[in-house]
CSV table of C-alpha atoms in Angstrom, one decimal:
chain,number,residue,atom,x,y,z
A,294,UNK,CA,20.5,-14.7,-8.4
A,295,UNK,CA,22.3,-16.0,-6.4
A,296,UNK,CA,23.6,-12.5,-4.7
A,297,UNK,CA,20.6,-10.9,-4.8
A,298,UNK,CA,19.3,-14.0,-2.9
A,299,UNK,CA,22.2,-13.5,-0.4
A,300,UNK,CA,21.1,-10.0,0.2
A,301,UNK,CA,17.4,-10.4,0.9
A,302,UNK,CA,18.8,-13.3,3.7
A,303,UNK,CA,21.2,-10.6,5.1
A,304,UNK,CA,18.5,-8.2,5.5
A,305,UNK,CA,16.5,-10.3,7.1
A,306,UNK,CA,19.0,-11.2,9.5
A,307,UNK,CA,19.2,-6.9,10.0
A,308,UNK,CA,15.4,-7.3,10.7
A,309,UNK,CA,15.1,-4.6,7.7
A,310,UNK,CA,14.5,-4.9,4.3
A,311,UNK,CA,16.8,-3.0,1.8
A,312,UNK,CA,15.2,-1.4,-0.8
A,313,UNK,CA,16.9,1.1,-3.4
A,314,UNK,CA,15.3,3.2,-6.6
A,315,UNK,CA,11.9,5.6,-7.2
A,316,UNK,CA,9.1,3.4,-8.8
A,317,UNK,CA,8.2,4.7,-11.8
A,318,UNK,CA,5.1,3.1,-13.1
A,319,UNK,CA,2.2,5.4,-13.8
A,320,UNK,CA,-1.2,4.2,-15.4
A,321,UNK,CA,-0.6,7.1,-17.5
A,322,UNK,CA,2.7,5.7,-19.1
A,323,UNK,CA,6.3,7.2,-18.2
A,324,UNK,CA,9.9,7.3,-20.2
A,325,UNK,CA,11.3,4.6,-19.0
A,326,UNK,CA,11.8,0.4,-19.1
A,327,UNK,CA,9.9,-1.5,-17.8
A,328,UNK,CA,6.7,-0.9,-20.5
A,329,UNK,CA,6.4,-2.3,-24.3
A,330,UNK,CA,5.7,0.2,-26.6
A,331,UNK,CA,1.6,0.1,-25.6
A,332,UNK,CA,2.2,1.0,-21.9
A,333,UNK,CA,1.7,-2.1,-21.0
A,334,UNK,CA,4.5,-3.8,-18.6
A,335,UNK,CA,7.1,-6.2,-19.7
A,336,UNK,CA,7.3,-9.5,-18.2
A,337,UNK,CA,11.4,-9.7,-16.9
A,338,UNK,CA,13.3,-12.8,-16.7
A,339,UNK,CA,11.9,-14.4,-13.6
A,340,UNK,CA,9.1,-15.7,-15.0
A,341,UNK,CA,10.8,-18.9,-16.0
A,342,UNK,CA,11.2,-19.2,-11.9
A,343,UNK,CA,6.7,-19.7,-12.0
A,344,UNK,CA,5.5,-22.8,-11.3
A,345,UNK,CA,1.9,-23.1,-13.0
A,346,UNK,CA,1.1,-26.7,-11.5
A,347,UNK,CA,-2.8,-27.0,-12.4
A,348,UNK,CA,-3.6,-23.5,-13.0
A,349,UNK,CA,-5.7,-22.8,-15.8
A,350,UNK,CA,-8.8,-20.3,-17.3
A,351,UNK,CA,-9.4,-17.3,-16.1
A,352,UNK,CA,-8.9,-15.1,-12.0
A,353,UNK,CA,-10.9,-12.6,-11.2
A,354,UNK,CA,-9.7,-10.3,-8.4
A,355,UNK,CA,-10.3,-6.7,-7.7
A,356,UNK,CA,-9.2,-3.9,-4.4
A,357,UNK,CA,-6.7,-2.3,-3.1
A,358,UNK,CA,-5.6,0.3,-6.2
A,359,UNK,CA,-2.2,1.1,-3.4
A,360,UNK,CA,-0.7,-2.4,-4.9
A,361,UNK,CA,-1.9,-1.8,-8.7
A,362,UNK,CA,1.5,-1.7,-10.0
A,363,UNK,CA,2.8,-4.1,-8.5
A,364,UNK,CA,0.0,-6.8,-9.4
A,365,UNK,CA,0.5,-5.1,-13.0
A,366,UNK,CA,4.1,-7.0,-13.4
A,367,UNK,CA,2.9,-9.6,-11.2
A,368,UNK,CA,-0.1,-10.3,-13.7
A,369,UNK,CA,2.3,-9.5,-16.8
A,370,UNK,CA,5.4,-12.5,-15.7
A,371,UNK,CA,2.5,-15.0,-14.6
A,372,UNK,CA,0.5,-15.2,-17.9
A,373,UNK,CA,3.4,-15.1,-19.7
A,374,UNK,CA,4.2,-18.0,-17.8
A,375,UNK,CA,1.0,-19.0,-17.9
A,376,UNK,CA,-0.4,-19.7,-21.3
A,377,UNK,CA,-4.0,-20.6,-21.2
A,378,UNK,CA,-4.1,-19.1,-17.9
A,379,UNK,CA,-5.7,-15.5,-17.6
A,380,UNK,CA,-5.8,-12.7,-15.1
A,381,UNK,CA,-7.5,-10.1,-14.4
A,382,UNK,CA,-7.5,-7.5,-11.2
A,383,UNK,CA,-9.3,-4.6,-10.8
A,384,UNK,CA,-8.0,-2.3,-9.2
A,385,UNK,CA,-11.0,0.1,-7.4
A,386,UNK,CA,-10.6,0.5,-3.6
A,387,UNK,CA,-10.0,-1.9,-0.1
A,388,UNK,CA,-14.1,-2.0,0.1
A,389,UNK,CA,-14.8,-2.5,-3.3
A,390,UNK,CA,-12.4,-5.1,-3.1
A,391,UNK,CA,-13.3,-6.9,-0.2
A,392,UNK,CA,-17.3,-6.7,-1.3
A,393,UNK,CA,-16.9,-9.0,-4.3
A,394,UNK,CA,-14.8,-11.0,-1.9
A,395,UNK,CA,-18.0,-12.4,-0.1
A,396,UNK,CA,-20.1,-11.3,-2.9
A,397,UNK,CA,-18.1,-14.9,-4.1
A,398,UNK,CA,-17.5,-12.9,-7.4
A,399,UNK,CA,-13.6,-12.9,-7.2
A,400,UNK,CA,-10.5,-16.0,-6.1
A,401,UNK,CA,-9.1,-12.9,-4.1
A,402,UNK,CA,-9.6,-9.3,-2.9
A,403,UNK,CA,-6.6,-6.7,-2.2
A,404,UNK,CA,-7.4,-4.8,1.3
A,405,UNK,CA,-4.7,-1.8,2.5
A,406,UNK,CA,-6.3,-2.9,5.7
A,407,UNK,CA,-7.7,-6.6,7.8
A,408,UNK,CA,-10.6,-8.0,7.3
A,409,UNK,CA,-12.8,-6.7,10.3
A,410,UNK,CA,-14.6,-9.6,12.7
A,411,UNK,CA,-17.7,-9.0,10.8
A,412,UNK,CA,-16.3,-9.4,8.0
A,413,UNK,CA,-14.4,-12.7,8.6
A,414,UNK,CA,-18.2,-14.3,9.8
A,415,UNK,CA,-19.7,-12.4,6.3
A,416,UNK,CA,-16.8,-14.8,4.3
A,417,UNK,CA,-18.2,-18.2,5.4
A,418,UNK,CA,-21.1,-17.8,3.6
A,419,UNK,CA,-19.0,-18.1,0.6
A,420,UNK,CA,-16.3,-20.1,2.5
A,421,UNK,CA,-17.3,-22.9,2.4
A,422,UNK,CA,-16.7,-24.9,5.8
A,423,UNK,CA,-13.7,-22.0,5.6
A,424,UNK,CA,-13.4,-18.0,6.0
A,425,UNK,CA,-11.7,-15.3,5.0
A,426,UNK,CA,-7.8,-14.8,6.0
A,427,UNK,CA,-5.2,-11.9,5.1
A,428,UNK,CA,-2.0,-12.8,3.4
A,429,UNK,CA,0.2,-9.7,3.9
A,430,UNK,CA,1.7,-9.4,0.2
A,431,UNK,CA,3.2,-6.0,-0.6
A,432,UNK,CA,4.5,-3.0,2.2
A,433,UNK,CA,5.3,0.3,1.4
A,434,UNK,CA,5.1,4.3,2.5
A,435,UNK,CA,1.8,6.3,2.9
A,436,UNK,CA,3.2,9.6,0.7
A,437,UNK,CA,1.7,12.7,1.4
A,438,UNK,CA,2.4,14.7,-1.7
A,439,UNK,CA,1.7,18.9,-1.6
A,440,UNK,CA,2.3,21.3,-4.7
A,441,UNK,CA,2.1,25.1,-2.5
A,442,UNK,CA,4.0,27.4,-5.9
A,443,UNK,CA,7.5,28.0,-4.2
A,444,UNK,CA,8.0,25.5,-1.3
A,445,UNK,CA,10.5,23.3,-2.6
A,446,UNK,CA,10.7,20.8,1.2
A,447,UNK,CA,8.1,20.8,3.6
A,448,UNK,CA,7.9,19.3,6.8
A,449,UNK,CA,5.2,18.1,9.2
A,450,UNK,CA,4.1,16.3,12.2
A,451,UNK,CA,1.6,14.6,13.4
A,452,UNK,CA,-0.9,16.8,15.2
A,453,UNK,CA,-0.2,19.4,12.4
A,454,UNK,CA,-0.8,16.8,9.6
A,455,UNK,CA,-4.1,16.5,11.5
A,456,UNK,CA,-5.0,19.7,11.9
A,457,UNK,CA,-4.6,20.0,7.6
A,458,UNK,CA,-6.9,17.4,7.4
A,459,UNK,CA,-9.8,17.6,9.7
A,460,UNK,CA,-10.4,21.9,8.5
A,461,UNK,CA,-8.4,23.5,11.2
A,462,UNK,CA,-5.5,24.5,9.6
A,463,UNK,CA,-6.5,26.9,6.4
A,464,UNK,CA,-3.1,28.5,4.5
A,465,UNK,CA,-0.1,27.4,4.2
A,466,UNK,CA,1.5,30.1,6.1
A,467,UNK,CA,-0.1,29.0,9.5
A,468,UNK,CA,2.5,29.3,12.7
A,469,UNK,CA,2.0,25.5,13.3
A,470,UNK,CA,3.3,24.9,10.5
A,471,UNK,CA,5.9,27.8,10.0
A,472,UNK,CA,7.2,27.1,13.5
A,473,UNK,CA,8.4,23.0,11.8
A,474,UNK,CA,10.2,24.7,8.7
A,475,UNK,CA,12.2,27.3,10.0
A,476,UNK,CA,13.9,29.4,7.0
A,477,UNK,CA,11.1,28.1,4.1
A,478,UNK,CA,9.0,31.5,2.8
A,479,UNK,CA,5.3,29.8,3.2
A,480,UNK,CA,3.4,31.4,1.0
A,481,UNK,CA,-0.9,32.3,2.3
A,482,UNK,CA,-2.0,30.4,-0.4
A,483,UNK,CA,-5.5,28.4,1.4
A,484,UNK,CA,-5.0,24.6,2.2
A,485,UNK,CA,-6.6,22.8,-0.4
A,486,UNK,CA,-7.1,18.5,0.9
A,487,UNK,CA,-7.8,16.0,-0.7
A,488,UNK,CA,-9.2,12.7,0.3
A,489,UNK,CA,-10.8,9.2,-0.9
A,490,UNK,CA,-14.2,9.6,-1.7
A,491,UNK,CA,-14.8,5.9,-1.8
A,492,UNK,CA,-14.1,3.5,0.8
A,493,UNK,CA,-10.0,3.3,1.3
A,494,UNK,CA,-7.6,1.3,3.1
A,495,UNK,CA,-5.2,4.0,2.4
A,496,UNK,CA,-7.3,6.1,4.4
A,497,UNK,CA,-8.3,3.9,6.8
A,498,UNK,CA,-3.9,3.6,7.9
A,499,UNK,CA,-3.7,7.1,7.4
A,500,UNK,CA,-6.8,7.5,9.8
A,501,UNK,CA,-4.5,4.5,12.0
A,502,UNK,CA,-1.5,6.8,12.5
A,503,UNK,CA,-2.9,10.2,13.0
A,504,UNK,CA,-5.0,8.4,15.9
A,505,UNK,CA,-2.1,6.8,17.3
A,506,UNK,CA,0.1,9.7,17.0
A,507,UNK,CA,-2.0,12.6,17.3
A,508,UNK,CA,-5.3,11.6,19.5
A,509,UNK,CA,-5.4,15.0,20.8
A,510,UNK,CA,-6.1,16.5,17.3
A,511,UNK,CA,-7.5,13.5,15.5
A,512,UNK,CA,-11.0,12.4,17.7
A,513,UNK,CA,-11.6,9.9,14.8
A,514,UNK,CA,-11.7,6.6,14.7
A,515,UNK,CA,-9.8,4.4,11.8
A,516,UNK,CA,-12.5,3.4,9.0
A,517,UNK,CA,-11.9,3.5,5.3
A,518,UNK,CA,-15.0,5.6,4.8
A,519,UNK,CA,-12.9,9.0,5.0
A,520,UNK,CA,-14.5,10.9,8.6
A,521,UNK,CA,-13.3,14.0,8.3
A,522,UNK,CA,-14.7,17.8,7.6
A,523,UNK,CA,-14.1,19.5,5.0
A,524,UNK,CA,-11.1,19.0,2.0
A,525,UNK,CA,-12.0,18.0,-0.9
A,526,UNK,CA,-12.9,13.6,-2.0
A,527,UNK,CA,-11.6,12.5,-5.2
A,528,UNK,CA,-11.5,8.4,-6.5
A,529,UNK,CA,-9.0,6.1,-5.9
A,530,UNK,CA,-5.1,6.8,-5.4
A,531,UNK,CA,-4.5,8.4,-8.9
A,532,UNK,CA,-7.0,10.5,-8.3
A,533,UNK,CA,-5.8,11.7,-5.2
A,534,UNK,CA,-1.7,12.5,-6.9
A,535,UNK,CA,-4.1,14.3,-10.3
A,536,UNK,CA,-5.9,16.3,-8.3
A,537,UNK,CA,-2.7,17.7,-5.8
A,538,UNK,CA,-1.1,17.6,-8.8
A,539,UNK,CA,-3.4,20.5,-10.6
A,540,UNK,CA,-4.1,22.4,-8.2
A,541,UNK,CA,-1.9,25.1,-6.3
A,542,UNK,CA,-2.0,24.9,-2.2
A,543,UNK,CA,-3.1,21.0,-2.3
A,544,UNK,CA,-2.2,17.9,-0.4
A,545,UNK,CA,-3.4,15.2,-0.6
A,546,UNK,CA,-1.8,10.8,0.4
A,547,UNK,CA,-1.7,8.0,-1.9
A,548,UNK,CA,0.9,5.7,-2.2
A,549,UNK,CA,4.9,6.8,-3.1
A,550,UNK,CA,4.9,5.1,-6.5
A,551,UNK,CA,2.1,7.7,-7.5
A,552,UNK,CA,3.8,10.9,-5.7
A,553,UNK,CA,7.3,9.5,-8.2
A,554,UNK,CA,4.8,8.4,-11.1
A,555,UNK,CA,4.2,12.3,-11.0
A,556,UNK,CA,6.6,14.2,-9.9
A,557,UNK,CA,5.0,15.3,-6.6
A,558,UNK,CA,6.5,16.3,-4.0
A,559,UNK,CA,6.1,14.6,-0.7
A,560,UNK,CA,6.0,15.8,2.6
A,561,UNK,CA,9.0,14.8,5.7
A,562,UNK,CA,7.6,13.1,8.7
A,563,UNK,CA,8.4,15.2,12.1
A,564,UNK,CA,8.3,11.5,14.1
A,565,UNK,CA,9.7,13.0,17.5
A,566,UNK,CA,13.4,11.9,15.5
A,567,UNK,CA,16.9,13.5,15.5
A,568,UNK,CA,16.0,14.3,11.4
A,569,UNK,CA,12.4,14.1,9.9
A,570,UNK,CA,11.9,11.0,8.2
A,571,UNK,CA,11.0,10.6,3.7
A,572,UNK,CA,9.0,8.9,2.8
A,573,UNK,CA,10.8,6.5,1.1
A,574,UNK,CA,10.3,2.0,0.1
A,575,UNK,CA,14.0,1.7,2.4
A,576,UNK,CA,12.2,3.7,5.3
A,577,UNK,CA,9.4,2.2,5.3
A,578,UNK,CA,11.0,-0.7,5.7
A,579,UNK,CA,12.2,-0.3,8.8
A,580,UNK,CA,8.8,0.6,10.1
A,581,UNK,CA,7.1,-2.5,8.6
A,582,UNK,CA,10.1,-4.9,9.7
A,583,UNK,CA,9.3,-4.1,13.8
A,584,UNK,CA,5.2,-5.6,12.4
A,585,UNK,CA,3.9,-8.0,14.9
A,586,UNK,CA,1.5,-10.8,14.0
A,587,UNK,CA,-1.7,-10.4,14.8
A,588,UNK,CA,-4.1,-13.3,13.4
A,589,UNK,CA,-4.3,-16.5,14.4
A,590,UNK,CA,-4.0,-19.5,12.2
A,591,UNK,CA,-3.5,-19.0,8.2
A,592,UNK,CA,-4.6,-15.7,9.2
A,593,UNK,CA,-1.2,-13.3,9.4
A,594,UNK,CA,-3.2,-10.2,10.1
A,595,UNK,CA,-0.1,-7.5,11.1
A,596,UNK,CA,0.2,-4.1,13.8
A,597,UNK,CA,2.2,-1.9,13.0
A,598,UNK,CA,3.5,0.3,15.3
A,599,UNK,CA,2.3,4.0,14.2
A,600,UNK,CA,4.0,5.8,16.9
A,601,UNK,CA,8.0,4.7,15.7
A,602,UNK,CA,10.1,7.3,16.6
A,603,UNK,CA,13.2,4.9,15.1
A,604,UNK,CA,15.7,6.9,13.1
A,605,UNK,CA,15.0,6.7,9.9
A,606,UNK,CA,11.7,4.7,10.1
A,607,UNK,CA,9.4,6.2,8.5
A,608,UNK,CA,5.5,5.5,10.4
A,609,UNK,CA,2.6,5.8,7.5
A,610,UNK,CA,2.8,3.0,6.0
A,611,UNK,CA,0.3,0.4,4.8
A,612,UNK,CA,0.6,-3.8,4.1
A,613,UNK,CA,-1.2,-4.8,1.3
A,614,UNK,CA,-3.6,-8.1,2.1
A,615,UNK,CA,-4.8,-10.4,-0.1
A,616,UNK,CA,-7.7,-11.5,1.1
A,617,UNK,CA,-8.2,-15.6,0.4
A,618,UNK,CA,-10.8,-18.8,2.1
A,619,UNK,CA,-8.6,-20.9,4.3
A,620,UNK,CA,-11.1,-23.0,3.2
A,621,UNK,CA,-13.7,-24.1,1.0
A,622,UNK,CA,-12.1,-22.0,-2.6
A,623,UNK,CA,-13.9,-22.8,-5.9
A,624,UNK,CA,-12.6,-25.7,-7.6
A,625,UNK,CA,-11.9,-24.5,-10.7
A,626,UNK,CA,-10.3,-20.7,-9.4
A,627,UNK,CA,-7.8,-22.7,-6.2
A,628,UNK,CA,-5.4,-23.5,-8.6
A,629,UNK,CA,-4.8,-20.6,-9.8
A,630,UNK,CA,-5.4,-18.5,-6.8
A,631,UNK,CA,-2.7,-20.6,-5.6
A,632,UNK,CA,-0.2,-20.8,-8.2
A,633,UNK,CA,-0.7,-16.9,-8.7
A,634,UNK,CA,0.2,-15.9,-5.3
A,635,UNK,CA,3.1,-18.9,-4.8
A,636,UNK,CA,4.7,-16.2,-7.1
A,637,UNK,CA,4.3,-13.2,-5.3
A,638,UNK,CA,4.9,-14.4,-2.4
A,639,UNK,CA,8.7,-15.9,-3.6
A,640,UNK,CA,11.8,-14.7,-3.9
A,641,UNK,CA,11.6,-13.5,-7.4
A,642,UNK,CA,7.6,-12.5,-6.9
A,643,UNK,CA,9.3,-9.9,-3.6
A,644,UNK,CA,12.2,-8.8,-6.2
A,645,UNK,CA,9.4,-7.0,-7.6
A,646,UNK,CA,8.8,-4.5,-4.9
A,647,UNK,CA,12.3,-4.4,-3.6
A,648,UNK,CA,12.5,-3.1,-7.6
A,649,UNK,CA,9.9,-1.1,-7.8
A,650,UNK,CA,9.7,1.3,-4.5
A,651,UNK,CA,7.4,-0.7,-2.5
A,652,UNK,CA,8.5,-2.4,0.7
A,653,UNK,CA,8.7,-5.9,0.8
A,654,UNK,CA,7.1,-8.8,3.2
A,655,UNK,CA,9.8,-9.2,5.7
A,656,UNK,CA,11.6,-12.8,4.7
A,657,UNK,CA,10.4,-14.3,8.6
A,658,UNK,CA,6.3,-12.6,7.6
A,659,UNK,CA,6.6,-14.1,4.3
A,660,UNK,CA,7.7,-17.7,5.3
A,661,UNK,CA,4.5,-17.7,7.0
A,662,UNK,CA,3.0,-16.3,4.2
A,663,UNK,CA,4.1,-19.6,1.7
A,664,UNK,CA,3.1,-22.1,4.3
A,665,UNK,CA,-0.7,-20.5,4.6
A,666,UNK,CA,-0.4,-20.7,0.6
A,667,UNK,CA,0.2,-23.9,0.6
A,668,UNK,CA,-2.5,-25.1,2.9
A,669,UNK,CA,-5.6,-23.6,1.5
A,670,UNK,CA,-8.4,-25.3,0.5
């Protein structure tokens, strides 16, 4: 454990976090040793570091499916350490999570994008004397998964990605794609582009990337609701991944964990760097480490650079926030909210991300997250 902490501190000093391994967790089950025989995640040895404090009863939460695999492990470990406490996270979408939070039906919500001003204003009705704030907890790449018979490697740039998803590029042997993939035999197969059918922070983050990196091709404002014509909708990251896996000619976007667990090939992104960048946790870390805090006070919303050309920095990234009240949390759930989030933001909690293909929150930012959690009331 001392060596692990030493390594994490060294990574912080360099301004980037080293991420190794690929996520092998999946709701459909996988051939790995992170699950028990019934398909649920195993508790880890780190449970001894969890401080249950005054946690008790049931804590409901919901939102982003991007962090589902991490949340599943966190909950398994936490409940193994804290007997009599039940944490139930409904993996749906960021949009649904925020709605549930602002209706007061959950203790916290997971969202792949920070609260908008009108959502903060609405949260004041639930957070008596306070408001909703964003605590960055999980980072990682948004992978572009593809399924094109005979094609094992694919490079795309921002403009080409935009024109595929806005229905302007319709065939895989389009000249724009061929130009980016010299020597690759591309079929004339029709492109089947899949997007999220429900409001999604993953959709919004992809939109932010396309708007910043290819403004002439992608003329839509970033939003949780899919804005472009054409394409086909599917429910959740798992639904999009399943469609891509099943349909020849398909392309879709989802967190790297879903691509890894289903053996879906992913696009390398041509950012203008010397070499197209692969979607990996390590490469996402290089982008997230440069993020700036744009929130104020206890709110720690981040501003990401989607136009980076740094070598090895994967630009299509997201950060999942846990949304909580800074003040005015329900007395019956506040101790559990603080105890659980203290664990997810701890060295042991972030190490789970390091081991499972996500990108941990940079140490300097994470230290502020812990301070915000401690101040919750």
